[in-house]
Coordinates of N, CA and C in Angstrom, one line a residue:
A1 N -3.9 24.4 46.9 CA -5.4 25.3 46.8 C -6.2 24.7 46.3
K2 N -6.8 24.5 46.6 CA -7.9 23.6 45.1 C -8.2 24.4 44.6
F3 N -7.6 25.3 43.9 CA -8.1 26.0 41.9 C -6.7 25.5 41.7
G4 N -5.7 24.9 42.0 CA -4.0 25.2 41.6 C -3.4 26.7 41.2
L5 N -4.2 27.4 42.6 CA -3.3 28.4 42.8 C -3.0 28.9 44.1
T6 N -1.8 29.0 44.6 CA -0.9 29.1 46.1 C -1.0 30.1 46.5
L7 N -0.7 31.3 44.2 CA -0.3 33.0 44.8 C -1.3 33.9 44.1
P8 N -1.4 34.7 44.1 CA -2.1 35.4 42.8 C -0.6 35.3 41.1
P9 N -1.5 35.5 39.9 CA -0.5 34.5 38.9 C 0.3 36.4 38.9
P10 N 0.8 35.9 38.3 CA 2.4 36.6 38.3 C 1.6 37.6 36.8
A11 N 1.8 38.8 37.1 CA 1.6 40.0 36.4 C 2.1 39.9 34.7
D12 N 3.7 39.2 34.7 CA 3.8 38.9 33.3 C 3.4 38.2 32.5
L13 N 1.8 37.2 32.5 CA 1.9 36.2 31.8 C 0.9 37.3 31.5
G14 N 0.4 37.9 31.6 CA -1.1 39.6 30.7 C -2.0 39.2 31.2
A15 N -3.0 40.2 30.8 CA -4.5 40.4 31.8 C -4.9 39.1 31.7
D16 N -6.0 38.8 30.3 CA -5.9 37.5 29.7 C -5.4 36.8 30.2
R17 N -4.5 36.0 30.4 CA -4.1 35.0 31.0 C -4.7 34.8 32.3
R18 N -3.7 35.4 33.3 CA -4.4 35.6 34.7 C -6.0 35.2 35.0
A19 N -6.5 36.8 33.7 CA -8.7 36.5 34.5 C -8.3 34.4 34.1
D20 N -7.7 33.9 32.8 CA -8.2 32.8 32.4 C -7.7 31.8 33.9
L21 N -7.4 32.2 34.7 CA -6.4 31.2 36.2 C -7.4 31.7 36.9
L22 N -8.7 32.4 36.8 CA -9.4 33.2 37.8 C -10.1 31.9 37.8
P23 N -10.7 31.1 39.3 CA -12.3 30.3 38.6 C -13.7 30.8 38.5
V24 N -13.8 30.4 38.1 CA -14.9 30.7 37.6 C -15.4 28.9 37.4
L25 N -17.0 29.0 38.9 CA -17.7 28.3 39.5 C -18.7 28.5 39.0
I26 N -19.9 26.8 38.4 CA -21.4 26.9 38.4 C -22.5 26.2 39.8
V27 N -22.8 26.7 40.6 CA -23.5 25.4 41.2 C -24.3 24.7 40.2
V28 N -23.9 23.5 41.2 CA -25.0 22.3 40.1 C -25.8 21.1 41.3
E29 N -25.4 21.5 42.5 CA -26.1 20.8 43.6 C -26.1 21.0 44.8
Q30 N -27.4 21.6 45.4 CA -27.1 21.4 46.5 C -28.0 21.7 47.3
S31 N -27.7 20.9 48.8 CA -28.3 20.2 50.5 C -29.5 21.4 50.2
E32 N -30.9 20.4 50.5 CA -32.2 21.2 51.1 C -31.7 22.8 52.1
T33 N -30.9 22.3 53.1 CA -30.4 23.3 54.3 C -29.4 24.5 53.2
E34 N -28.8 23.9 52.5 CA -27.3 24.7 51.6 C -28.0 25.4 51.5
S35 N -29.0 25.1 50.1 CA -30.2 26.0 49.5 C -30.9 27.0 50.2
E36 N -31.4 27.0 51.1 CA -32.3 27.7 52.1 C -31.2 28.8 52.9
S37 N -29.6 28.1 52.9 CA -29.0 29.0 53.9 C -28.8 30.4 52.6
S38 N -28.4 30.0 51.1 CA -27.5 30.7 50.7 C -28.6 31.7 49.8
S39 N -29.7 31.4 50.2 CA -30.5 32.1 48.9 C -31.0 33.7 49.2
G40 N -30.2 34.2 49.6 CA -30.5 35.3 50.3 C -29.2 35.2 48.9
S41 N -28.1 35.5 48.8 CA -27.4 35.0 47.4 C -27.7 35.1 46.2
G42 N -29.0 34.6 45.6 CA -29.4 33.4 44.7 C -29.7 31.8 44.8
G43 N -29.1 31.4 45.8 CA -29.0 30.2 45.1 C -27.9 29.3 44.4
L44 N -28.9 28.7 43.3 CA -28.2 27.9 42.3 C -27.9 29.4 41.7
N45 N -26.6 29.6 41.2 CA -26.0 30.5 40.8 C -24.5 30.7 39.8
N46 N -24.2 31.4 39.1 CA -22.7 31.2 39.4 C -21.6 31.6 40.3
F47 N -20.6 31.2 40.6 CA -19.7 31.4 41.7 C -18.2 31.8 41.6
F48 N -18.1 33.0 41.2 CA -16.7 33.5 40.7 C -15.8 34.3 41.5
S49 N -14.2 34.0 42.3 CA -13.8 34.7 42.9 C -13.0 36.0 43.1
N50 N -12.5 36.4 44.0 CA -11.8 37.9 44.3 C -10.1 37.3 43.9
L51 N -9.9 38.4 43.1 CA -8.7 38.4 43.3 C -7.8 38.0 44.5
G52 N -6.9 37.3 44.5 CA -5.5 36.9 45.7 C -6.3 36.1 46.1
N53 N -7.4 36.0 47.1 CA -7.9 35.1 47.6 C -7.4 33.8 47.9
N54 N -6.9 32.6 48.5 CA -6.8 31.0 48.2 C -7.6 31.0 49.0
L55 N -8.2 29.8 48.6 CA -8.9 28.5 48.6 C -9.4 26.9 49.3
N56 N -8.8 27.1 50.5 CA -8.2 26.0 50.8 C -8.8 24.6 51.0
N57 N -9.0 23.2 50.7 CA -9.4 22.3 50.2 C -10.3 21.7 51.3
N58 N -11.0 21.5 51.4 CA -12.6 21.1 52.2 C -12.4 19.6 52.4
N59 N -12.3 18.4 53.0 CA -12.4 16.7 53.0 C -13.8 16.6 53.6
N60 N -14.6 17.2 54.0 CA -15.9 16.8 54.3 C -17.1 16.3 54.2
N61 N -17.0 15.0 54.4 CA -17.5 14.0 52.9 C -19.4 14.3 53.4
D62 N -19.9 15.4 54.2 CA -21.2 15.5 54.4 C -21.4 16.5 52.9
K63 N -22.7 16.2 52.7 CA -23.5 17.3 52.2 C -23.7 18.5 51.7
G64 N -23.2 19.2 51.0 CA -22.8 20.3 50.8 C -23.5 20.9 49.7
T65 N -22.5 22.3 49.0 CA -22.3 22.0 46.9 C -22.1 21.3 47.1
V66 N -21.9 21.5 45.2 CA -21.1 21.1 44.2 C -21.5 21.9 43.3
A67 N -20.2 21.7 42.3 CA -20.3 23.3 41.7 C -18.6 22.3 40.9
V68 N -19.0 23.2 39.4 CA -17.7 23.4 38.8 C -17.3 24.0 38.0
L69 N -15.9 24.2 37.9 CA -15.1 24.8 36.9 C -16.0 25.2 35.8
L70 N -15.6 26.7 35.2 CA -15.9 27.0 33.5 C -15.0 27.5 32.5
N71 N -13.7 27.5 33.3 CA -12.5 27.8 32.5 C -11.3 26.9 33.6
R72 N -11.8 25.5 33.1 CA -10.5 24.4 33.3 C -10.2 23.2 32.3
R73 N -9.6 23.8 31.2 CA -9.9 22.9 29.8 C -8.5 21.5 30.2
T74 N -9.4 20.9 30.4 CA -7.9 18.8 30.5 C -7.4 19.1 29.1
G75 N -7.0 20.2 28.2 CA -6.6 19.3 26.9 C -6.4 18.5 26.7
Y76 N -7.6 17.2 26.1 CA -8.9 16.4 25.5 C -9.3 16.7 25.4
L77 N -10.2 16.7 24.0 CA -11.1 16.2 23.4 C -11.7 15.1 24.1
L78 N -13.6 15.4 23.5 CA -14.4 13.9 23.5 C -13.1 12.8 23.1
G79 N -13.1 13.1 22.0 CA -12.8 12.1 21.4 C -11.5 11.2 21.2
D80 N -10.6 12.3 21.7 CA -9.5 11.8 22.5 C -9.6 9.9 24.0
L81 N -11.2 10.3 24.1 CA -11.3 9.2 25.1 C -11.8 8.0 24.7
E82 N -11.9 8.0 23.4 CA -12.0 6.8 22.9 C -11.3 5.0 22.9
P83 N -11.5 4.0 22.6 CA -10.6 2.9 22.5 C -10.0 2.9 21.4
S84 N -8.9 3.2 20.7 CA -8.1 2.9 19.2 C -9.0 1.2 18.8
P85 N -8.8 1.4 17.4 CA -9.4 0.3 16.7 C -8.7 -0.4 17.2
G86 N -10.1 -1.9 17.3 CA -9.0 -3.2 17.4 C -8.7 -2.9 18.9
G87 N -9.3 -2.1 19.5 CA -9.3 -2.9 20.8 C -7.6 -2.1 21.6
G88 N -7.6 -3.5 21.9 CA -6.5 -3.5 23.1 C -6.4 -2.7 24.1
G89 N -7.0 -2.8 24.7 CA -7.2 -2.1 26.2 C -6.5 -0.4 26.1
G90 N -6.7 0.3 25.3 CA -6.0 1.7 24.8 C -6.8 2.3 26.4
G91 N -7.5 2.4 26.8 CA -7.4 3.1 28.0 C -8.7 3.9 27.8
G92 N -9.5 4.3 27.3 CA -10.1 4.8 27.0 C -11.4 5.3 28.0
A93 N -12.1 5.7 28.5 CA -12.8 6.6 28.8 C -14.1 5.4 29.3
F94 N -14.3 5.6 28.4 CA -15.7 4.4 28.2 C -16.1 3.2 28.6
G95 N -14.0 2.8 28.8 CA -13.7 1.1 28.7 C -13.6 0.5 27.5
D96 N -13.8 -0.7 27.8 CA -12.9 -1.6 26.4 C -14.3 -2.9 26.2
D97 N -16.0 -2.1 26.4 CA -16.5 -3.1 26.8 C -17.1 -4.2 25.4
P98 N -17.6 -5.3 25.1 CA -17.7 -5.8 24.1 C -19.6 -5.0 23.6
S99 N -20.0 -5.4 25.0 CA -21.9 -5.0 24.6 C -22.0 -4.3 24.1
S100 N -21.3 -2.9 24.1 CA -21.1 -1.3 23.1 C -20.7 -1.6 21.8
G101 N -20.3 -2.9 21.4 CA -18.9 -2.6 19.8 C -18.0 -2.2 19.7
M102 N -17.7 -1.4 21.0 CA -16.1 -1.0 21.0 C -14.9 -2.2 21.2
G103 N -15.2 -2.9 21.4 CA -13.7 -3.7 21.9 C -13.5 -4.0 21.0
G104 N -13.2 -4.6 19.7 CA -12.4 -4.5 18.5 C -12.5 -5.7 17.7
S105 N -13.3 -6.8 19.2 CA -12.8 -7.9 19.1 C -14.7 -8.5 17.5
T106 N -15.1 -7.6 17.8 CA -16.6 -7.9 17.2 C -16.5 -6.8 15.6
A107 N -15.9 -6.3 15.4 CA -16.2 -5.0 14.8 C -15.6 -5.8 13.5
S108 N -15.7 -5.6 12.1 CA -14.4 -6.1 11.1 C -13.7 -5.4 10.5
A109 N -12.9 -5.4 9.9 CA -11.7 -4.7 9.6 C -12.4 -3.7 8.3
D110 N -13.5 -4.0 8.1 CA -13.9 -2.9 7.1 C -15.8 -2.6 7.6
A111 N -15.6 -2.9 9.0 CA -17.1 -1.7 9.5 C -16.6 -1.7 10.9
P112 N -15.3 -0.2 10.2 CA -15.0 -0.4 11.6 C -16.6 0.6 13.3
T113 N -16.4 0.2 13.5 CA -17.3 0.7 14.8 C -16.9 2.1 15.5
P114 N -18.6 3.5 14.9 CA -18.5 4.3 15.1 C -17.8 5.1 16.7
P115 N -17.5 5.9 17.0 CA -17.1 6.6 18.4 C -18.8 6.3 19.6
L116 N -18.4 5.9 20.1 CA -19.6 5.7 21.2 C -20.7 6.9 21.1
L117 N -19.2 8.3 21.3 CA -20.1 9.6 21.5 C -19.2 10.1 19.7
E118 N -19.5 9.8 18.4 CA -19.6 10.5 18.3 C -19.9 11.5 17.4
K119 N -21.5 12.4 18.2 CA -22.2 14.1 18.0 C -20.8 14.7 19.3
F120 N -20.7 13.7 19.5 CA -19.6 15.1 20.4 C -18.0 15.5 20.8
C121 N -17.4 14.8 19.9 CA -15.9 13.8 19.9 C -15.4 15.2 19.2
I122 N -15.0 15.8 18.6 CA -15.0 17.5 18.9 C -14.6 18.0 19.8
Q123 N -15.6 17.3 21.4 CA -16.1 18.6 22.3 C -14.8 18.5 23.3
P124 N -14.8 19.5 23.9 CA -13.5 20.1 25.1 C -14.2 18.9 26.3
L125 N -12.8 18.5 26.5 CA -13.4 18.1 28.5 C -12.2 19.3 28.9
W126 N -13.3 19.0 30.2 CA -13.8 20.2 30.8 C -12.9 19.4 32.3
F127 N -12.2 19.8 33.7 CA -11.8 20.0 34.4 C -13.0 20.6 35.3
G128 N -13.5 19.7 36.4 CA -15.2 20.5 37.0 C -14.2 20.4 38.6
G129 N -13.5 20.5 38.9 CA -12.7 20.4 40.1 C -11.4 19.3 40.5
V130 N -11.0 19.3 42.1 CA -10.3 17.5 42.1 C -10.7 17.1 43.1
D131 N -12.8 16.7 43.2 CA -12.7 16.3 43.7 C -13.5 15.0 42.8
N132 N -13.4 13.6 43.3 CA -14.3 12.5 42.6 C -15.2 12.4 43.2
L133 N -16.9 12.7 42.9 CA -17.3 12.3 42.9 C -18.8 11.5 42.1
S134 N -17.5 11.4 40.5 CA -18.5 9.9 39.9 C -17.3 9.0 38.5
P135 N -17.9 8.7 38.5 CA -16.9 7.3 37.8 C -17.0 8.1 36.3
G136 N -17.5 8.7 35.5 CA -18.1 9.3 34.3 C -17.9 10.5 34.0
L137 N -18.6 11.1 32.9 CA -18.9 12.3 33.3 C -19.8 12.8 33.2
D138 N -20.0 14.3 33.2 CA -21.0 15.0 33.8 C -21.4 16.0 32.7
M139 N -22.6 16.4 32.4 CA -22.7 17.5 31.5 C -23.0 18.6 32.1
L140 N -23.2 19.5 30.9 CA -24.1 20.9 31.2 C -24.2 21.4 30.2
H141 N -25.3 21.8 30.4 CA -25.8 22.0 28.5 C -27.5 22.6 28.4
L142 N -28.0 22.5 26.9 CA -28.6 23.4 27.2 C -29.9 22.7 25.8
C143 N -30.0 21.1 25.9 CA -30.7 20.5 26.0 C -32.3 20.0 26.7
P144 N -33.1 20.3 27.0 CA -34.7 19.9 27.8 C -34.5 18.6 27.6
T145 N -35.4 17.5 26.8 CA -34.9 16.5 26.2 C -33.9 15.4 26.7
V146 N -33.1 15.6 27.1 CA -31.8 14.6 27.5 C -32.8 14.7 28.9
Q147 N -32.7 13.1 29.3 CA -33.5 11.9 30.2 C -32.5 12.3 31.3
G148 N -33.1 12.4 32.8 CA -32.2 12.9 33.5 C -32.0 13.6 34.2
A149 N -31.8 15.0 33.0 CA -30.9 16.0 33.7 C -31.9 16.8 34.7
T150 N -31.8 18.1 35.5 CA -31.9 18.8 36.2 C -31.8 20.1 36.1
A151 N -33.1 21.3 35.5 CA -33.3 22.5 35.3 C -32.1 23.4 36.2
L152 N -31.2 23.7 35.9 CA -30.3 25.1 36.6 C -31.0 26.3 37.0
T153 N -31.7 26.7 35.1 CA -31.7 28.0 35.5 C -34.0 28.1 34.8
D154 N -34.0 29.4 34.9 CA -35.5 29.2 34.1 C -34.9 29.9 32.7
D155 N -34.2 29.5 32.3 CA -33.7 30.7 31.1 C -32.5 28.7 30.1
G156 N -32.9 27.5 30.8 CA -32.4 26.6 30.0 C -32.0 26.4 30.0
L157 N -30.7 26.5 31.9 CA -29.2 25.3 31.5 C -30.2 24.0 32.4
F158 N -29.2 23.1 31.7 CA -29.5 21.9 32.7 C -28.1 21.8 33.6
W159 N -28.3 20.1 34.4 CA -27.3 19.5 34.7 C -27.5 18.2 34.4
G160 N -27.0 17.2 34.4 CA -27.0 15.8 34.1 C -27.2 15.6 32.8
G161 N -27.4 14.0 33.3 CA -27.7 12.9 32.4 C -26.8 12.3 31.8
E162 N -27.4 11.1 30.8 CA -26.7 10.6 29.8 C -25.9 11.0 28.5
P163 N -24.8 11.0 28.7 CA -24.1 11.7 27.1 C -24.6 10.7 26.0
T164 N -24.8 9.5 26.2 CA -25.1 8.5 25.0 C -26.5 8.8 24.3
Q165 N -27.8 8.7 25.9 CA -28.9 9.1 25.3 C -29.1 11.4 24.1
A166 N -28.4 11.7 25.2 CA -28.1 12.9 24.4 C -28.0 12.9 22.9
Q167 N -26.9 12.2 22.0 CA -27.0 12.0 21.3 C -28.5 12.2 20.8
D168 N -29.1 11.0 21.4 CA -30.9 11.3 20.4 C -31.7 11.9 20.6
A169 N -31.3 13.2 22.0 CA -32.1 13.3 22.6 C -31.9 15.1 21.7
M170 N -31.0 15.1 21.5 CA -30.5 16.9 20.6 C -31.6 16.4 19.5
E171 N -32.1 15.6 18.8 CA -32.2 15.2 17.8 C -34.0 15.0 17.6
D172 N -34.5 14.9 18.6 CA -35.8 15.5 19.1 C -36.9 16.1 18.4
P173 N -37.7 15.8 17.6 CA -38.2 16.6 16.4 C -38.7 17.7 17.2
E174 N -39.3 17.0 18.4 CA -40.2 18.2 19.6 C -39.5 20.0 19.8
L175 N -38.0 19.4 19.5 CA -37.1 20.7 20.1 C -37.8 21.9 18.9
D176 N -37.7 23.1 19.7 CA -37.9 23.8 18.7 C -36.8 24.6 17.8
R177 N -36.0 24.4 17.8 CA -34.4 24.4 17.3 C -33.6 23.5 17.1
I178 N -31.8 23.0 16.2 CA -31.3 22.0 15.5 C -30.4 22.8 17.0
F179 N -30.0 21.3 17.4 CA -28.5 21.3 18.2 C -27.9 20.9 18.8
T180 N -26.6 21.1 18.9 CA -25.6 20.9 18.2 C -24.8 20.2 19.5
G181 N -23.0 19.1 19.6 CA -21.8 19.2 20.4 C -21.9 20.4 21.1
F182 N -22.5 21.6 20.7 CA -21.7 22.8 20.7 C -22.5 23.9 22.1
D183 N -23.6 22.5 22.5 CA -24.7 22.8 23.5 C -25.1 22.3 24.9
F184 N -23.4 21.7 24.4 CA -22.9 20.9 25.4 C -21.7 21.3 26.0
K185 N -21.6 21.1 27.7 CA -20.1 21.0 27.7 C -20.6 19.7 29.1
F186 N -18.9 18.7 29.1 CA -18.6 17.9 29.7 C -17.4 17.7 30.3
F187 N -17.1 17.6 31.7 CA -16.6 17.7 32.8 C -16.3 16.1 33.6
V188 N -15.1 16.5 34.3 CA -14.6 14.7 35.0 C -14.6 15.7 36.3
Q189 N -15.1 15.2 37.2 CA -14.3 16.0 38.6 C -14.9 17.0 38.7
A190 N -15.1 17.5 40.1 CA -15.7 18.5 40.6 C -16.0 18.9 41.9
T191 N -16.4 19.8 42.2 CA -15.3 21.2 43.5 C -16.9 20.9 44.5
R192 N -16.4 20.7 45.7 CA -17.7 20.0 47.1 C -17.3 21.0 47.8
F193 N -17.9 21.5 48.4 CA -18.0 22.6 49.4 C -18.6 21.6 50.7
G194 N -18.1 22.1 51.8 CA -18.6 21.4 53.2 C -19.9 22.1 53.0
P195 N -21.0 21.7 53.9 CA -22.1 22.2 54.9 C -21.5 24.0 55.1
G196 N -22.3 24.7 54.9 CA -22.2 26.3 55.2 C -21.0 27.4 54.7
E197 N -19.9 25.9 54.0 CA -18.3 27.0 53.7 C -18.8 27.5 52.8
L198 N -19.7 26.5 51.7 CA -19.7 28.3 50.5 C -20.0 29.0 51.0
Q199 N -21.5 29.4 51.6 CA -21.6 30.1 51.7 C -21.3 30.9 53.1
Q200 N -20.3 31.1 54.1 CA -19.1 31.5 54.7 C -17.8 32.9 53.6
Q201 N -17.5 31.4 53.0 CA -17.0 32.4 51.7 C -17.0 33.1 51.2
I202 N -18.6 33.1 50.5 CA -19.1 34.7 50.4 C -19.2 35.8 51.1
D203 N -19.6 35.2 52.5 CA -19.6 36.0 53.3 C -18.6 37.5 53.5
D204 N -17.2 36.3 53.3 CA -15.7 37.0 53.8 C -15.4 37.5 52.3
D205 N -16.0 37.6 51.8 CA -15.5 38.4 50.1 C -15.2 37.2 49.4
I206 N -15.4 35.9 49.7 CA -13.7 35.5 48.6 C -14.3 34.9 47.5
W207 N -15.8 34.7 47.1 CA -16.3 34.8 45.3 C -17.2 35.9 46.0
Y208 N -17.7 36.4 44.0 CA -18.4 37.5 43.8 C -19.4 36.1 43.3
T209 N -20.9 36.6 43.6 CA -22.1 35.6 43.0 C -23.0 36.3 41.4
A210 N -23.0 35.6 40.9 CA -23.7 36.4 39.7 C -24.6 35.9 38.6
Q211 N -25.8 35.6 38.7 CA -27.0 35.4 37.9 C -26.3 35.5 36.4
V212 N -25.8 34.5 35.2 CA -25.9 35.1 34.3 C -25.9 34.0 33.2
S213 N -26.6 34.8 32.1 CA -26.9 33.9 31.3 C -26.6 32.9 30.3
K214 N -27.0 31.4 29.5 CA -26.6 30.7 29.1 C -25.9 31.0 27.9
E215 N -25.7 32.3 27.1 CA -25.9 32.4 26.3 C -24.2 32.9 26.2
V216 N -23.7 33.8 27.5 CA -22.5 34.2 27.6 C -21.9 33.0 28.6
L217 N -22.0 32.0 29.2 CA -21.5 30.8 29.7 C -21.4 29.9 28.7
F218 N -22.3 29.9 27.4 CA -22.0 28.2 26.2 C -20.9 29.5 25.3
K219 N -20.7 30.9 25.0 CA -19.9 31.4 24.1 C -18.6 30.4 24.1
S220 N -18.4 30.6 22.3 CA -17.3 29.9 22.2 C -16.1 30.6 22.3
R221 N -14.7 30.5 23.8 CA -13.9 31.4 23.2 C -12.5 30.8 23.4
D222 N -12.8 30.6 22.1 CA -11.7 30.0 21.3 C -10.9 31.5 20.8
R223 N -9.2 31.2 20.2 CA -9.0 31.8 19.7 C -9.1 31.7 18.8
M224 N -9.3 33.3 17.8 CA -9.9 33.4 16.8 C -8.3 34.3 16.0
G225 N -7.9 33.5 15.1 CA -7.0 33.7 14.8 C -6.5 34.4 15.5
T226 N -4.5 35.3 15.7 CA -4.1 36.0 16.7 C -5.0 36.4 17.5
Q227 N -6.0 36.2 17.2 CA -7.0 37.9 18.2 C -7.5 37.2 18.9
R228 N -7.1 37.0 20.6 CA -7.7 36.3 21.7 C -9.1 36.5 22.0
A229 N -9.8 35.4 22.8 CA -11.3 35.9 22.9 C -11.2 36.1 24.4
K230 N -11.6 37.0 24.7 CA -12.4 37.7 25.7 C -12.4 36.0 27.4
P231 N -11.5 36.5 28.2 CA -12.2 35.8 29.2 C -13.8 35.3 30.0
L232 N -14.3 33.8 30.5 CA -15.6 34.5 31.3 C -15.1 34.9 32.3
W233 N -13.8 34.7 32.7 CA -13.8 36.0 34.2 C -14.4 37.2 33.9
T234 N -13.7 37.4 32.3 CA -13.4 39.3 32.7 C -15.1 39.6 32.5
E235 N -15.6 39.0 31.3 CA -16.4 39.4 31.0 C -18.0 39.2 31.9
I236 N -17.7 38.3 33.1 CA -18.4 38.4 34.0 C -18.7 39.9 34.4
M237 N -16.6 40.0 34.8 CA -17.3 40.9 36.0 C -17.2 41.9 35.2
E238 N -17.0 42.4 33.5 CA -17.5 43.3 32.9 C -19.2 43.7 32.9
L239 N -19.4 42.6 33.1 CA -21.0 42.5 32.6 C -21.5 43.2 34.2
L240 N -20.5 42.8 35.4 CA -21.5 42.8 36.8 C -22.0 44.9 37.1
G241 N -20.7 45.3 36.5 CA -20.8 46.6 36.4 C -20.1 46.8 38.4
G242 N -20.1 48.5 38.4 CA -20.1 48.6 39.7 C -18.5 48.0 40.6
K243 N -19.1 47.7 41.6 CA -17.2 47.5 42.4 C -16.6 45.5 41.6
C244 N -17.2 44.9 41.0 CA -16.5 43.8 40.0 C -16.0 44.6 39.2
L245 N -16.1 46.0 38.2 CA -15.3 46.7 37.3 C -14.5 47.1 37.4
Q246 N -14.3 47.3 38.9 CA -13.4 47.9 39.4 C -12.5 47.1 39.2
V247 N -12.9 45.8 40.4 CA -12.1 45.0 39.9 C -11.0 44.2 39.3
R248 N -12.2 44.0 38.1 CA -11.5 43.7 36.4 C -10.6 45.1 36.8
N249 N -10.9 45.8 36.1 CA -9.6 47.6 35.7 C -8.5 47.6 36.4
Q250 N -8.0 46.8 37.5 CA -7.8 47.0 38.4 C -7.0 46.2 37.4
L251 N -7.1 44.6 37.3 CA -6.5 43.4 37.0 C -6.2 44.2 35.7
Y252 N -6.7 44.6 34.3 CA -6.0 45.6 33.0 C -5.6 46.3 33.6
K253 N -5.3 47.1 34.4 CA -4.3 48.6 34.7 C -3.7 48.3 33.6
D254 N -2.5 47.3 33.5 CA -0.9 47.7 32.5 C -1.9 47.9 30.9
E255 N -2.3 47.4 30.9 CA -3.0 46.5 29.3 C -2.9 47.8 28.5
V256 N -2.8 48.1 26.8 CA -3.2 49.8 26.3 C -4.4 49.1 25.6

């Protein structure tokens, strides 16, 4: 299955853990024809899955829709991807490029080279899906001064740009507030749907569609002591109400 679910999540995991496993997607790219065909569902919206539905991978390489998962962590922080001090071919995601000052051969022991993405070192790296569509990192963020970024929503949600340039962009004096690394989400890989595939799945009630604010998408969901943060899937379903709230309540019916 495309999202690592071949069966519905088992009940003994608990409702929150099961909700965390249900995929939440945001659409980041659409072909013109795909955008027109899905305009009745809101175009560039967030799509998240119905309970118990399985999605099969589609290997169609034609243009269609590209999305990223919003609730699949890799277990790594961006700082984990930096080459180890002294080089040695440590396998960092950014390579061992001497021109970047990260190779170790030009840095002295007394003046260690700062990480290439120093301002993002403690940010988690997310799985966007199973499709390798770009060789590096992709960014979902709130910073309007990042070069090459595409606006996804009217309330200031952006996709794309270079992470290294974003570190300078977030300190632009013309910004109306202070930006930090927590205004950025970083992804490897993505989720591709062939032409018409996503719209067909929406028509088949495999996905619910929603327009979700950037505040909800970027809310911290790390564990707070012994208290588990509310899963993104759960919060969106509650905000939608109606049928979606009924589905949410079905998942949580055994919770005290």
